[in-house]
Coordinates of C-alpha atoms and ligand atoms in Angstrom, one line a residue:
M670 CA 0.0 0.0 0.0
S671 CA 1.8 3.1 -1.3
T672 CA 1.7 6.3 0.6
S673 CA 3.8 8.5 -1.6
G674 CA 2.1 11.8 -2.0
P675 CA 2.5 15.2 -3.5
D676 CA 5.3 17.4 -2.3
A677 CA 3.3 20.3 -0.9
S678 CA 5.4 23.4 -1.0
A679 CA 2.4 25.8 -1.1
P680 CA -0.8 25.7 1.0
F681 CA -3.0 23.5 -1.1
V682 CA -6.8 23.4 -1.0
T683 CA -7.6 19.7 -1.6
R684 CA -10.8 17.8 -1.6
F685 CA -12.3 14.4 -0.9
A686 CA -15.3 13.9 -3.1
P687 CA -17.1 10.6 -2.3
S688 CA -20.4 9.5 -3.8
P689 CA -22.9 8.3 -1.2
T690 CA -23.7 5.1 -3.0
G691 CA -22.4 2.7 -0.4
L692 CA -20.2 2.6 2.8
L693 CA -16.7 3.9 2.7
H694 CA -13.9 1.3 2.8
V695 CA -10.2 1.3 3.5
G696 CA -9.6 2.5 -0.1
H697 CA -11.7 5.6 0.6
A698 CA -9.8 6.1 3.9
Y699 CA -6.6 6.1 1.9
A700 CA -8.0 8.7 -0.6
A701 CA -9.3 10.9 2.2
L702 CA -6.1 10.7 4.2
F703 CA -4.0 11.4 1.1
A704 CA -6.0 14.5 0.3
E705 CA -5.8 15.7 4.0
R706 CA -2.0 15.1 4.2
A707 CA -1.4 17.0 0.9
A708 CA -3.4 20.0 2.3
R709 CA -2.0 20.0 5.8
A710 CA 1.6 19.5 4.7
G711 CA 1.6 23.1 3.3
G712 CA -0.8 24.6 5.8
G713 CA -3.7 24.4 3.5
H714 CA -7.1 22.7 4.1
L715 CA -9.3 19.9 3.0
I716 CA -12.8 20.3 1.6
L717 CA -15.4 17.5 1.6
R718 CA -17.8 17.3 -1.3
I719 CA -20.8 15.0 -1.6
E720 CA -21.1 13.8 -5.2
D721 CA -24.7 12.9 -5.3
I722 CA -26.0 13.7 -8.8
D723 CA -27.0 10.1 -9.3
A724 CA -30.3 10.2 -7.5
G725 CA -31.1 6.6 -8.3
R726 CA -28.0 5.3 -6.5
C727 CA -27.3 7.8 -3.7
R728 CA -28.9 7.3 -0.3
P729 CA -29.0 9.8 2.7
Q730 CA -27.9 7.1 5.1
F731 CA -24.6 6.7 3.1
E732 CA -24.1 10.4 3.2
E733 CA -24.5 10.3 7.0
A734 CA -22.1 7.4 7.2
I735 CA -19.5 9.4 5.3
Y736 CA -19.5 12.1 8.0
Q737 CA -19.4 9.6 10.8
D738 CA -16.7 7.5 9.3
L739 CA -14.4 10.4 8.4
A740 CA -14.8 12.0 11.8
W741 CA -14.1 8.7 13.5
L742 CA -10.9 8.4 11.4
G743 CA -9.9 11.8 12.8
L744 CA -10.4 13.9 9.7
A745 CA -11.5 17.5 9.8
W746 CA -12.8 19.4 6.8
E747 CA -14.0 22.9 6.0
E748 CA -17.7 23.7 6.3
P749 CA -20.0 24.0 4.6
V750 CA -20.0 20.8 2.7
R751 CA -21.0 21.2 -0.9
R752 CA -23.7 18.7 -2.0
Q753 CA -23.8 18.6 -5.8
S754 CA -27.6 17.9 -5.9
D755 CA -28.1 21.4 -4.3
H756 CA -26.3 23.1 -7.2
M757 CA -28.0 22.1 -10.4
D758 CA -28.3 25.8 -11.4
D759 CA -24.5 26.0 -11.6
Y760 CA -24.3 23.1 -13.9
A761 CA -27.1 24.5 -16.1
G762 CA -25.2 27.8 -16.4
A763 CA -22.1 25.9 -17.5
L764 CA -24.1 24.0 -20.1
A765 CA -25.7 27.2 -21.4
R766 CA -22.2 28.6 -21.9
L767 CA -21.0 25.6 -23.8
D768 CA -24.2 25.6 -25.8
G769 CA -23.6 29.3 -26.6
L770 CA -20.3 28.3 -28.1
G771 CA -22.1 25.8 -30.3
L772 CA -20.3 22.8 -28.8
L773 CA -23.3 20.8 -27.5
Y774 CA -25.9 18.7 -29.3
P775 CA -28.9 16.7 -28.1
C776 CA -28.5 13.0 -28.4
F777 CA -31.7 10.9 -28.6
C778 CA -30.1 7.5 -28.8
T779 CA -30.9 4.8 -26.4
R780 CA -28.1 2.5 -25.1
R781 CA -29.5 -0.2 -27.4
E782 CA -29.4 2.0 -30.4
V783 CA -25.8 3.0 -29.7
A784 CA -24.8 -0.7 -29.3
A785 CA -26.6 -1.6 -32.6
E786 CA -24.8 1.3 -34.4
I787 CA -21.4 0.2 -33.1
A788 CA -22.2 -3.5 -34.1
R789 CA -23.3 -2.3 -37.5
A790 CA -20.1 -0.4 -38.1
G791 CA -18.1 -3.5 -37.3
H792 CA -15.5 -1.7 -35.3
A793 CA -15.5 1.3 -32.9
P794 CA -12.6 3.1 -31.4
H795 CA -12.5 2.4 -27.6
G796 CA -12.0 5.0 -24.9
P797 CA -11.4 4.6 -21.1
D798 CA -15.1 3.8 -20.6
G799 CA -15.6 1.5 -23.5
P800 CA -16.5 2.0 -27.2
L801 CA -16.9 5.6 -28.2
Y802 CA -20.2 7.1 -29.2
P803 CA -20.4 6.8 -33.0
G804 CA -21.8 10.3 -33.4
T805 CA -25.2 9.3 -34.7
C806 CA -27.0 12.4 -33.5
R807 CA -24.2 14.9 -34.2
G808 CA -25.3 15.7 -37.7
L809 CA -29.1 15.7 -37.1
S810 CA -30.9 18.6 -38.8
P811 CA -32.5 21.3 -36.7
E812 CA -35.9 20.1 -38.1
T813 CA -35.3 16.5 -37.0
R814 CA -34.1 17.7 -33.5
A815 CA -37.3 19.8 -33.2
T816 CA -39.5 16.9 -34.3
K817 CA -38.0 14.5 -31.8
K818 CA -38.2 17.1 -29.0
A819 CA -41.8 17.8 -29.8
A820 CA -42.5 14.1 -29.7
G821 CA -41.1 14.0 -26.2
T822 CA -38.2 11.8 -27.1
P823 CA -35.8 12.0 -24.1
S824 CA -32.4 13.5 -24.9
A825 CA -28.9 13.8 -23.4
L826 CA -26.5 16.6 -24.2
R827 CA -23.2 15.6 -25.7
L828 CA -20.0 17.6 -26.3
D829 CA -18.8 17.9 -29.8
T830 CA -15.4 17.1 -28.5
K831 CA -13.4 17.3 -31.7
R832 CA -14.8 20.8 -32.4
A833 CA -14.3 21.8 -28.8
A834 CA -10.7 20.7 -28.8
E835 CA -10.1 22.7 -32.0
V836 CA -11.7 25.8 -30.3
A837 CA -9.6 25.3 -27.2
G838 CA -6.3 24.6 -29.0
P839 CA -3.4 22.5 -27.4
L840 CA -3.7 22.2 -23.6
E841 CA -1.5 20.7 -20.9
W842 CA -2.0 19.7 -17.3
H843 CA 0.3 18.7 -14.5
D844 CA 0.2 15.6 -12.4
G845 CA 2.4 15.3 -9.2
A846 CA 3.2 11.7 -10.0
A847 CA 3.2 11.5 -13.8
G848 CA 4.5 14.9 -14.7
T849 CA 3.2 17.2 -17.4
A850 CA 0.7 15.7 -19.9
A851 CA -0.6 17.1 -23.2
A852 CA -4.4 16.9 -22.9
E853 CA -6.0 14.3 -25.1
P854 CA -9.7 15.1 -24.7
N855 CA -10.7 13.0 -27.7
L856 CA -10.0 9.9 -25.7
F857 CA -13.7 10.0 -24.6
G858 CA -15.3 10.9 -27.9
D859 CA -18.5 12.9 -27.7
V860 CA -19.0 12.5 -24.0
V861 CA -22.4 13.1 -22.3
L862 CA -22.4 16.3 -20.2
A863 CA -26.1 16.3 -19.3
R864 CA -27.7 12.9 -18.9
K865 CA -31.3 12.1 -19.8
D866 CA -32.2 11.5 -16.1
T867 CA -30.0 14.1 -14.5
P868 CA -29.2 17.5 -16.1
T869 CA -25.5 17.2 -15.5
S870 CA -22.7 14.6 -15.5
Y871 CA -19.8 13.5 -13.4
H872 CA -17.3 15.3 -15.8
L873 CA -19.1 18.6 -15.8
A874 CA -20.0 18.7 -12.1
V875 CA -16.6 17.7 -10.8
T876 CA -14.7 20.2 -13.1
L877 CA -17.0 23.1 -12.3
D878 CA -17.0 22.4 -8.5
D879 CA -13.3 22.1 -8.3
H880 CA -13.1 25.7 -9.7
L881 CA -16.0 27.1 -7.6
Q882 CA -14.5 25.6 -4.4
G883 CA -11.0 27.0 -5.1
I884 CA -9.4 23.6 -5.2
T885 CA -5.7 24.0 -6.1
L886 CA -4.7 20.3 -5.9
V887 CA -7.0 17.6 -7.0
T888 CA -6.0 14.3 -5.5
R889 CA -7.9 11.2 -6.6
G890 CA -7.3 7.6 -7.7
E891 CA -5.5 6.6 -10.9
D892 CA -8.7 5.2 -12.3
L893 CA -9.6 8.9 -13.0
F894 CA -6.4 9.8 -14.7
A895 CA -7.8 9.7 -18.2
A896 CA -10.8 11.8 -17.2
T897 CA -8.5 14.7 -16.4
H898 CA -7.7 15.0 -20.2
L899 CA -11.4 15.9 -20.7
H900 CA -11.6 18.0 -17.5
R901 CA -8.7 20.1 -18.8
L902 CA -10.7 20.8 -22.0
L903 CA -13.8 21.8 -20.0
Q904 CA -11.7 24.2 -17.9
A905 CA -10.4 25.9 -21.1
L906 CA -13.9 26.2 -22.6
L907 CA -15.5 27.5 -19.4
G908 CA -12.6 29.8 -18.4
L909 CA -12.0 27.9 -15.1
D910 CA -8.9 27.8 -13.0
V911 CA -6.6 24.8 -13.6
P912 CA -5.6 23.0 -10.4
L913 CA -2.6 20.7 -10.1
Y914 CA -3.4 17.0 -10.0
H915 CA -2.1 14.0 -8.2
H916 CA -3.6 10.7 -9.2
H917 CA -2.6 8.1 -6.6
P918 CA -2.6 4.3 -6.7
M919 CA -5.7 2.4 -5.8
L920 CA -5.5 0.1 -2.8
A921 CA -5.9 -3.6 -3.6
D922 CA -6.8 -6.7 -1.7
E923 CA -4.4 -9.6 -1.2
A924 CA -5.3 -11.0 -4.5
G925 CA -4.5 -7.7 -6.2
R926 CA -8.1 -6.8 -6.9
R927 CA -9.1 -3.2 -6.4
L928 CA -11.1 -2.6 -3.3
A929 CA -14.8 -2.4 -4.0
K930 CA -18.3 -2.8 -2.5
R931 CA -17.8 -6.5 -2.4
H932 CA -15.2 -6.1 0.3
R933 CA -17.8 -5.7 3.0
S934 CA -15.3 -6.6 5.8
L935 CA -13.1 -3.7 4.8
T936 CA -15.7 -1.0 5.2
I937 CA -14.8 1.5 7.9
Q938 CA -18.0 0.6 9.8
A939 CA -17.2 -3.1 9.7
L940 CA -13.7 -2.5 10.9
R941 CA -14.9 -0.3 13.7
D942 CA -17.6 -2.9 14.7
A943 CA -14.8 -5.5 14.7
G944 CA -13.0 -3.5 17.4
K945 CA -10.3 -1.8 15.3
S946 CA -9.2 1.7 16.4
P947 CA -9.0 4.7 14.1
A948 CA -5.2 4.5 14.3
E949 CA -5.4 0.8 13.2
V950 CA -7.6 1.6 10.2
R951 CA -5.4 4.5 9.2
Q952 CA -2.5 2.1 9.4
M953 CA -4.3 -0.4 7.2
A954 CA -4.7 2.5 4.7
G955 CA -0.9 3.1 4.8
F956 CA -1.0 6.1 7.1
E957 CA 0.6 6.3 10.5
Ligands
LIG2247 N1 -17.1 11.0 -6.7 C1 -16.0 10.2 -7.3 C2 -15.9 8.9 -6.7 O1 -16.5 8.7 -5.6 C3 -14.7 10.9 -7.2 C4 -14.5 12.0 -8.1 C5 -13.2 12.7 -8.1 O2 -12.4 12.6 -7.2 O3 -13.0 13.4 -9.1 O4 -15.3 8.0 -7.2

């Protein structure tokens, strides 16, 4: 379990941004402690953000458990806590700005239609989240869009990523572990920025919130490294501040599998119930 972290030479504002879709486990403890240490090392502070835009999967009791578990671990964070579901207007404003730049289009495809289109094409470029959207709705005429809307066909909003990358020009971002990277936003293709069921997306909400909350160092797991290429593009399009990043390794179990919800015995609550002390759990996460 690695504990190597950023070299904080300035007071960083960092954040821990869990989604209340389950109980926190040792891997979350590691991420939270990593963010806290990066902030405290330079005299900065830690912010806690509840990423609860996915109403179907988030539960109030998991949010409550986040506060309890983090406090039990000995973490302190700045108040107030930002809960994303309370800020849909901010995300709508960012979408309006992107729309004003002519970089969004409505997508009426169902998952099944996207899969069928990819199968029909015989091959599809793959991104970090699977096959890329084949662009079916990108070229729809204004009349077709209006007809589908009038018929009540649900639509998402996608970013015309290639065009957006052209508008933004070459971009870079810096990771404390990996160094400077040239942004490759096209990795994700025309990503959804507003879902059919929720008028925002992870990518939009997290990027805007990091700016609005004055985060200067984003620490998070390596699983989100690729997402930062896209976040960098959104920052450029929306005129947002660009934080430093530090993507850290993900904790794994003894078989080398990334910790997940199936590891019930490694939730902070289960460990506490089994008699572990906060210091012991911090140690399990690789922190003294
Ligand atoms: N809410 C995300 C998660 O729980 C983390 C997002 C981020 O750190 O950018 O995985």
